[in-house]
Short mmCIF file of N, CA and C and ligand atoms in Angstrom, two decimals:
data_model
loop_
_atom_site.label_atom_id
_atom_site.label_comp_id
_atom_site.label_asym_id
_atom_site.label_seq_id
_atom_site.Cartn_x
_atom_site.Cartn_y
_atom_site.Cartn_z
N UNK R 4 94.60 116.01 111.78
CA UNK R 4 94.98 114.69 111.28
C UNK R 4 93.73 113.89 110.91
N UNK R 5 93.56 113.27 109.81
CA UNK R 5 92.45 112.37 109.19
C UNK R 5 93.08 110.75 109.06
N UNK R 6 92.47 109.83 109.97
CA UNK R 6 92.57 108.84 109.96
C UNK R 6 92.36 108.30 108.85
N UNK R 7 92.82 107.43 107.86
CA UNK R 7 92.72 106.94 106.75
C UNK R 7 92.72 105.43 106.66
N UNK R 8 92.29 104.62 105.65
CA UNK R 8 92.51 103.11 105.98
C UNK R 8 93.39 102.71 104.07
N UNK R 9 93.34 101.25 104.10
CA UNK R 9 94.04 101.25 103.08
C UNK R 9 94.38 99.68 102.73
N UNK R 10 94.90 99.34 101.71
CA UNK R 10 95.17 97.77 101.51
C UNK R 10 95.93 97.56 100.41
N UNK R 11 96.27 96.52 100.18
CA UNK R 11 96.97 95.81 99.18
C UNK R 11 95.66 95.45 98.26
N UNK R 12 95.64 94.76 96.79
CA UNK R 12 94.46 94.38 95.89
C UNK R 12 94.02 93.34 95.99
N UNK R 13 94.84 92.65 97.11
CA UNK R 13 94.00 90.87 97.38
C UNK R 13 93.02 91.11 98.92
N UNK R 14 94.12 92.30 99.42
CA UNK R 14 93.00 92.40 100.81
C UNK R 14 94.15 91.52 102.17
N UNK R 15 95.15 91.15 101.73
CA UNK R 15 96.03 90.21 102.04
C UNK R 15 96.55 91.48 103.80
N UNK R 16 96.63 92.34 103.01
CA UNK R 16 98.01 93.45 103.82
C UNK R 16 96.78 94.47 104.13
N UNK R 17 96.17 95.28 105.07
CA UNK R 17 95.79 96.01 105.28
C UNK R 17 96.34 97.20 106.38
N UNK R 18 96.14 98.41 106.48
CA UNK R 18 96.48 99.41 106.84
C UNK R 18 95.91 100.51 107.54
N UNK R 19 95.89 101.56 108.76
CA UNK R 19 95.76 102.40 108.78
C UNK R 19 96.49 103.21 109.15
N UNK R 20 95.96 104.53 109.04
CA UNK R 20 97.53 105.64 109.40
C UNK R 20 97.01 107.20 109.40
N UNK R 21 97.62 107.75 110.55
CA UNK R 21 96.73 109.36 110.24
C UNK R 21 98.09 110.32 109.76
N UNK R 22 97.60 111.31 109.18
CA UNK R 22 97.94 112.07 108.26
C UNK R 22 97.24 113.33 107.89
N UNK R 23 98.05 114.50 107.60
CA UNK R 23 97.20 115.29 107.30
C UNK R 23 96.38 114.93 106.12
N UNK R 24 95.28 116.11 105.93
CA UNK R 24 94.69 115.32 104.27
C UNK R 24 95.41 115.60 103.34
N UNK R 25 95.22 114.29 102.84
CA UNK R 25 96.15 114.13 101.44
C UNK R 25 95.38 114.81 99.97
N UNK R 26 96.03 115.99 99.68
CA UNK R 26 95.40 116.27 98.86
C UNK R 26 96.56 117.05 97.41
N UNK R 27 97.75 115.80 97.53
CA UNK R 27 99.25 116.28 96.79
C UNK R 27 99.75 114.61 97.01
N UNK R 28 100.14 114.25 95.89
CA UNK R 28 100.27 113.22 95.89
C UNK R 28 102.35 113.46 95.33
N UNK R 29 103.12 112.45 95.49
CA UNK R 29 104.65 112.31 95.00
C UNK R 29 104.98 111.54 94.55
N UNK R 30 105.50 111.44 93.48
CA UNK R 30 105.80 110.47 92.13
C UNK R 30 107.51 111.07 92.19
N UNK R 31 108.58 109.42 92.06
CA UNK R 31 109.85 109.76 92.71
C UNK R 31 111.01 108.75 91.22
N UNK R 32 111.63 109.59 90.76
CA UNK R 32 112.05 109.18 89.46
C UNK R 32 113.60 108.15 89.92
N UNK R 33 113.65 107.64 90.93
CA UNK R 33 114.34 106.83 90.87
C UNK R 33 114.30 105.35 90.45
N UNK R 34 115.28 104.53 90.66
CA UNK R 34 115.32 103.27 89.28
C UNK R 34 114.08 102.47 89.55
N UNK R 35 113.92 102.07 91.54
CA UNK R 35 112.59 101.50 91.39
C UNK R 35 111.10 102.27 91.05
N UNK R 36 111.72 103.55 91.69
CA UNK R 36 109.79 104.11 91.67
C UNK R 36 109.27 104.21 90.25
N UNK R 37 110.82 104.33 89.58
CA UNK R 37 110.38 105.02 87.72
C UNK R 37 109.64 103.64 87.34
N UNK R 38 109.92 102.58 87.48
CA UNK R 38 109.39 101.16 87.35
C UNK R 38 107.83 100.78 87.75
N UNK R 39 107.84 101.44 89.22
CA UNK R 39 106.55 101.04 89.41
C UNK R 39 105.36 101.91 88.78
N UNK R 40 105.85 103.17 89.18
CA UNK R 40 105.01 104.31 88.55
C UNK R 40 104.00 104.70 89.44
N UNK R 41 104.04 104.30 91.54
CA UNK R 41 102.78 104.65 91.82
C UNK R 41 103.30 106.05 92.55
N UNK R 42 101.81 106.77 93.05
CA UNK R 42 101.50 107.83 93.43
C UNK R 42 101.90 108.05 95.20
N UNK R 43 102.97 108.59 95.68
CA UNK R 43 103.20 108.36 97.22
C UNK R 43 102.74 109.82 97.89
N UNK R 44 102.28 109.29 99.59
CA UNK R 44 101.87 110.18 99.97
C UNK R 44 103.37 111.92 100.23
N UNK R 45 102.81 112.84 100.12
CA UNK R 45 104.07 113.34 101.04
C UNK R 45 104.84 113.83 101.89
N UNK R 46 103.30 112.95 102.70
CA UNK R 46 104.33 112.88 104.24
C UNK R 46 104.72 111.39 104.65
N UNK R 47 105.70 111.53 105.17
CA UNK R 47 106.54 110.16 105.13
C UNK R 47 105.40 109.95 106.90
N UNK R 48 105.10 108.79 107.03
CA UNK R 48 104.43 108.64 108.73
C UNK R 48 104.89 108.02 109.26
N UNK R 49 104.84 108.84 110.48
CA UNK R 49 105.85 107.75 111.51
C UNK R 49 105.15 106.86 112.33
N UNK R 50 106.42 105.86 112.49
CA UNK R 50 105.51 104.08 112.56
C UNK R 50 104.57 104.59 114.09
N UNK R 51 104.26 105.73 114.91
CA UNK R 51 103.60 105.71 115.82
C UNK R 51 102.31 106.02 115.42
N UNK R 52 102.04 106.43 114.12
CA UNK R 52 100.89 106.84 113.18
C UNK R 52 100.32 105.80 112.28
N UNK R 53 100.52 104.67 112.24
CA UNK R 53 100.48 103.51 111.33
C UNK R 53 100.27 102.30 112.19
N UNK R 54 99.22 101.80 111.57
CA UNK R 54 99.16 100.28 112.04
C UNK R 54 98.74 99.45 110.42
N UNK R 55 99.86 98.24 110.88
CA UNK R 55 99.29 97.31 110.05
C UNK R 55 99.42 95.92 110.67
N UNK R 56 98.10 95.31 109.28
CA UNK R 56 97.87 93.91 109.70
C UNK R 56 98.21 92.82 108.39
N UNK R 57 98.94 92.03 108.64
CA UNK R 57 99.03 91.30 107.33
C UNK R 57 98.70 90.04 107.39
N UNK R 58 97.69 89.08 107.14
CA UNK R 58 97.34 87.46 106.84
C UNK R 58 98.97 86.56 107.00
N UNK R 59 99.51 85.60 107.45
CA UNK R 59 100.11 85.02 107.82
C UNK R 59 101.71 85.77 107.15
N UNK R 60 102.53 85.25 106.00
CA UNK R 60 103.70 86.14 105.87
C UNK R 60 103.51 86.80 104.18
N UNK R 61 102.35 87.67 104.62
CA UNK R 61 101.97 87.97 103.24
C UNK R 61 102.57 89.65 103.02
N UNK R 62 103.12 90.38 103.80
CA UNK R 62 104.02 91.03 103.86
C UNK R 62 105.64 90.97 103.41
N UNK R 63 105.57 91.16 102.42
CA UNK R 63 107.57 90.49 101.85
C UNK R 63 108.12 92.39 102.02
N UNK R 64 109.27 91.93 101.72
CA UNK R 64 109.90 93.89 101.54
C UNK R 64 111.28 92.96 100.85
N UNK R 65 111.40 93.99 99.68
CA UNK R 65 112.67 93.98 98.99
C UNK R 65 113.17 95.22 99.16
N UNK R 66 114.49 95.22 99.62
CA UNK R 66 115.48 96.03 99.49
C UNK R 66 116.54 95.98 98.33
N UNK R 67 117.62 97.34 98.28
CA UNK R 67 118.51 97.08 97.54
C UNK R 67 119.51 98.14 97.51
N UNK R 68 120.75 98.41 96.92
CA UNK R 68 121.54 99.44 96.98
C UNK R 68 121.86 99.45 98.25
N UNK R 69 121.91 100.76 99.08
CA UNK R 69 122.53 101.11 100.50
C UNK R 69 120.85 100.26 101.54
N UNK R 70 120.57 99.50 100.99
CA UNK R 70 120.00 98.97 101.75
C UNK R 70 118.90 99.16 103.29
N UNK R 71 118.65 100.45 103.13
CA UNK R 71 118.30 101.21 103.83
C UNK R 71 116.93 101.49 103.75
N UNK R 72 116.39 102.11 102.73
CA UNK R 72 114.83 101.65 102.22
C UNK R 72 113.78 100.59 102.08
N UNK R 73 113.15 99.96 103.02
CA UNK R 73 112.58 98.89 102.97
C UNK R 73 111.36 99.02 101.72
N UNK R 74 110.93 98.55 100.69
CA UNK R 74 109.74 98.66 100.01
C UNK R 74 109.15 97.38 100.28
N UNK R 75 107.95 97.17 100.94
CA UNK R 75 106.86 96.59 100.79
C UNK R 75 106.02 96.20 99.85
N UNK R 76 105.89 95.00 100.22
CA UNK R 76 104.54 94.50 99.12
C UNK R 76 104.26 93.01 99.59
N UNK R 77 102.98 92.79 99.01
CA UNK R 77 102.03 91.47 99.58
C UNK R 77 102.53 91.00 98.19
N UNK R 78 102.95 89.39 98.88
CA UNK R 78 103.48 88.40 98.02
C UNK R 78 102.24 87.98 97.48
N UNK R 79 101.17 88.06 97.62
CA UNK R 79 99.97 87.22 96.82
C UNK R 79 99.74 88.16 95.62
N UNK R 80 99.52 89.34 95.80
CA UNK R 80 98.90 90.43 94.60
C UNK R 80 99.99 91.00 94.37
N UNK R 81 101.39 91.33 94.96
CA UNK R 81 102.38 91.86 94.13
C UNK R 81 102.35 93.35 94.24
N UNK R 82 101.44 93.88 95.19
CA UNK R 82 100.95 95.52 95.32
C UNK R 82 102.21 96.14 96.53
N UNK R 83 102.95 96.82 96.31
CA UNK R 83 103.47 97.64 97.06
C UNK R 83 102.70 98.31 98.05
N UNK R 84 102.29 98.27 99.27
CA UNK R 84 101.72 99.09 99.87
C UNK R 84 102.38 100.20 100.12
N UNK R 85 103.56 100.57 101.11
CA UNK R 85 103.98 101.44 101.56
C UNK R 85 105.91 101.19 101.20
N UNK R 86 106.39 102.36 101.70
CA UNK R 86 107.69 102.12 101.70
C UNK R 86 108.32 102.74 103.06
N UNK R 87 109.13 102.09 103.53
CA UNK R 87 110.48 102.61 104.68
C UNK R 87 111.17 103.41 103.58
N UNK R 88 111.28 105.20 103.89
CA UNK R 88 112.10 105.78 103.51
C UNK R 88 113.18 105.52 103.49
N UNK R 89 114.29 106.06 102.55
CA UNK R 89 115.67 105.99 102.83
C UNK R 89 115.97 107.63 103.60
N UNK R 90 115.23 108.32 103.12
CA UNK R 90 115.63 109.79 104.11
C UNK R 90 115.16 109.73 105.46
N UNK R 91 114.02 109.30 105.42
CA UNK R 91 113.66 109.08 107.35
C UNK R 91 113.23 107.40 107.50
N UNK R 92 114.09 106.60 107.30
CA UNK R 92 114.45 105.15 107.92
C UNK R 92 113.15 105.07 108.95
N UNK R 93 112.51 104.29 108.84
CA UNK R 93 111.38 104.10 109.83
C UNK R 93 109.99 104.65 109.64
N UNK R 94 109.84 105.44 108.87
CA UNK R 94 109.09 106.09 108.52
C UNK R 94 108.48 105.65 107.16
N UNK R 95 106.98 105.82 107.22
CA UNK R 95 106.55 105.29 105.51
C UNK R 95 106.32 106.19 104.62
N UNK R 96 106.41 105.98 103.23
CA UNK R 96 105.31 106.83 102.82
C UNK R 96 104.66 105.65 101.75
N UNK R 97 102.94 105.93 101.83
CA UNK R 97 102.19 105.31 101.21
C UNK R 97 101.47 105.00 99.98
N UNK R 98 101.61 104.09 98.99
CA UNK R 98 101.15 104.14 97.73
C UNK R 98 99.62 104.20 97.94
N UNK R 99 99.78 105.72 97.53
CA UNK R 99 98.03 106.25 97.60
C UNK R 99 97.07 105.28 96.59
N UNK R 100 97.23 104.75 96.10
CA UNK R 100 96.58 104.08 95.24
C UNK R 100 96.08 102.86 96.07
N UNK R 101 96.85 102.76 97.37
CA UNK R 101 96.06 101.62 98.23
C UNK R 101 94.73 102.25 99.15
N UNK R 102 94.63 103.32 99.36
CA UNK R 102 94.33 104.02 100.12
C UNK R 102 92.89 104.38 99.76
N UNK R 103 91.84 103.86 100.60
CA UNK R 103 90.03 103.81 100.42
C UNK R 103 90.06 105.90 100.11
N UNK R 104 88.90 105.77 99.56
CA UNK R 104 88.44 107.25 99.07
C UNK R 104 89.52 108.34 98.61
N UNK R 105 90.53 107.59 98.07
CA UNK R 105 91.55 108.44 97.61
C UNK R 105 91.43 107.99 95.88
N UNK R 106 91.79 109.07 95.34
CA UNK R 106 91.84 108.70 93.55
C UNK R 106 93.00 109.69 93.31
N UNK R 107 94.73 108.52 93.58
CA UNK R 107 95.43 108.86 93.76
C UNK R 107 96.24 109.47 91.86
N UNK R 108 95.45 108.69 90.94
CA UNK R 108 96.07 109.19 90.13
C UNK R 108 95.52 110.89 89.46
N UNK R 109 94.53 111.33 90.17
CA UNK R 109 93.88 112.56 89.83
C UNK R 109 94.31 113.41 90.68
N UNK R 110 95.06 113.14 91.59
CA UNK R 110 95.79 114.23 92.38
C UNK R 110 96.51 115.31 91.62
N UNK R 111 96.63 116.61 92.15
CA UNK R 111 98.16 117.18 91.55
C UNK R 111 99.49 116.45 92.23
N UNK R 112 100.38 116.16 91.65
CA UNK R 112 101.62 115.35 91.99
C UNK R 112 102.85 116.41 91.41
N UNK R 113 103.56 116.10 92.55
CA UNK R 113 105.09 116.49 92.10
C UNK R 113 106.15 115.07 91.99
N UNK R 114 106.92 115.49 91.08
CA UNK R 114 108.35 114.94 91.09
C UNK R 114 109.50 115.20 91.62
N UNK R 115 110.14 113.98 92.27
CA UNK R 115 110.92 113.86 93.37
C UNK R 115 111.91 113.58 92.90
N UNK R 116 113.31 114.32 92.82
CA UNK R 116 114.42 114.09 92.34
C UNK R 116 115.31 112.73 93.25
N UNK R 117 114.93 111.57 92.58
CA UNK R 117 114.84 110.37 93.74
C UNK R 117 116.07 109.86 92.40
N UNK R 118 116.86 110.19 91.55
CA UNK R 118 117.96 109.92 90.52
C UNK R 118 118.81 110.09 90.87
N UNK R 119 118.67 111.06 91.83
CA UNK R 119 119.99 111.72 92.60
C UNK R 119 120.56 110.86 93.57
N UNK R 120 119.89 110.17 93.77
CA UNK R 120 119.68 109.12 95.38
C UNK R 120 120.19 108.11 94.84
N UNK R 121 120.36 107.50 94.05
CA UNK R 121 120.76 105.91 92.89
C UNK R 121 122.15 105.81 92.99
ZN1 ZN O 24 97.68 91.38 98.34
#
């Protein structure tokens, strides 16, 4: 497991979390992810593997549909950090693109039949 750190683009929401190394990134074609377009880790981590810290309530999460998926993001910069799965509820997986010494869009990435899920 490689401890990793990580943030939102204002610096607002920060993160750490261990994980194997990330070296496969997951891009998920459902209605929100097709929207955002970022790069997720793919292992979902469980909240005993994760710590975060966020500046006063700069942490928002919109949900929607079966309501079950929490997505995250810092209300100041608008950056998604991580998401509460809808397959493992509690569990994150992380927009690598927040994530220090990662260059999440040069990864190899797969697509996640996340259409099916809508
Ligand atoms: Zn921010």
């Amino acid at each position: 497991m490689i401890r990793y750190t990580g943030s939102c683009h204002c610096g607002a929401v920060k993160f750490t979390f261990s994980a194997p190394e990330i070296e496969q990134a997951m891009r998920c074609d459902c209605s929100i992810c097709a929207r955002k377009g970022i790069s997720m880790s793919m292992t979902a981590i469980a909240p005993e593997n994760i710590e975060i810290s966020a500046k006063g309530d700069a942490l928002s999460t919109y949900q929607f549909g079966s309501m079950t998926a929490r997505h995250h993001f810092c209300s100041q910069c608008g950056i998604q950090t991580f998401v509460e799965t809808r397959l493992n509820p509690g569990h994150y997986r992380i927009n690598l693109g927040c994530v220090d010494g990662i260059n999440a869009l040069r990864l190899p990435e797969i697509i996640y039949d996340g259409q099916s899920l809508d």
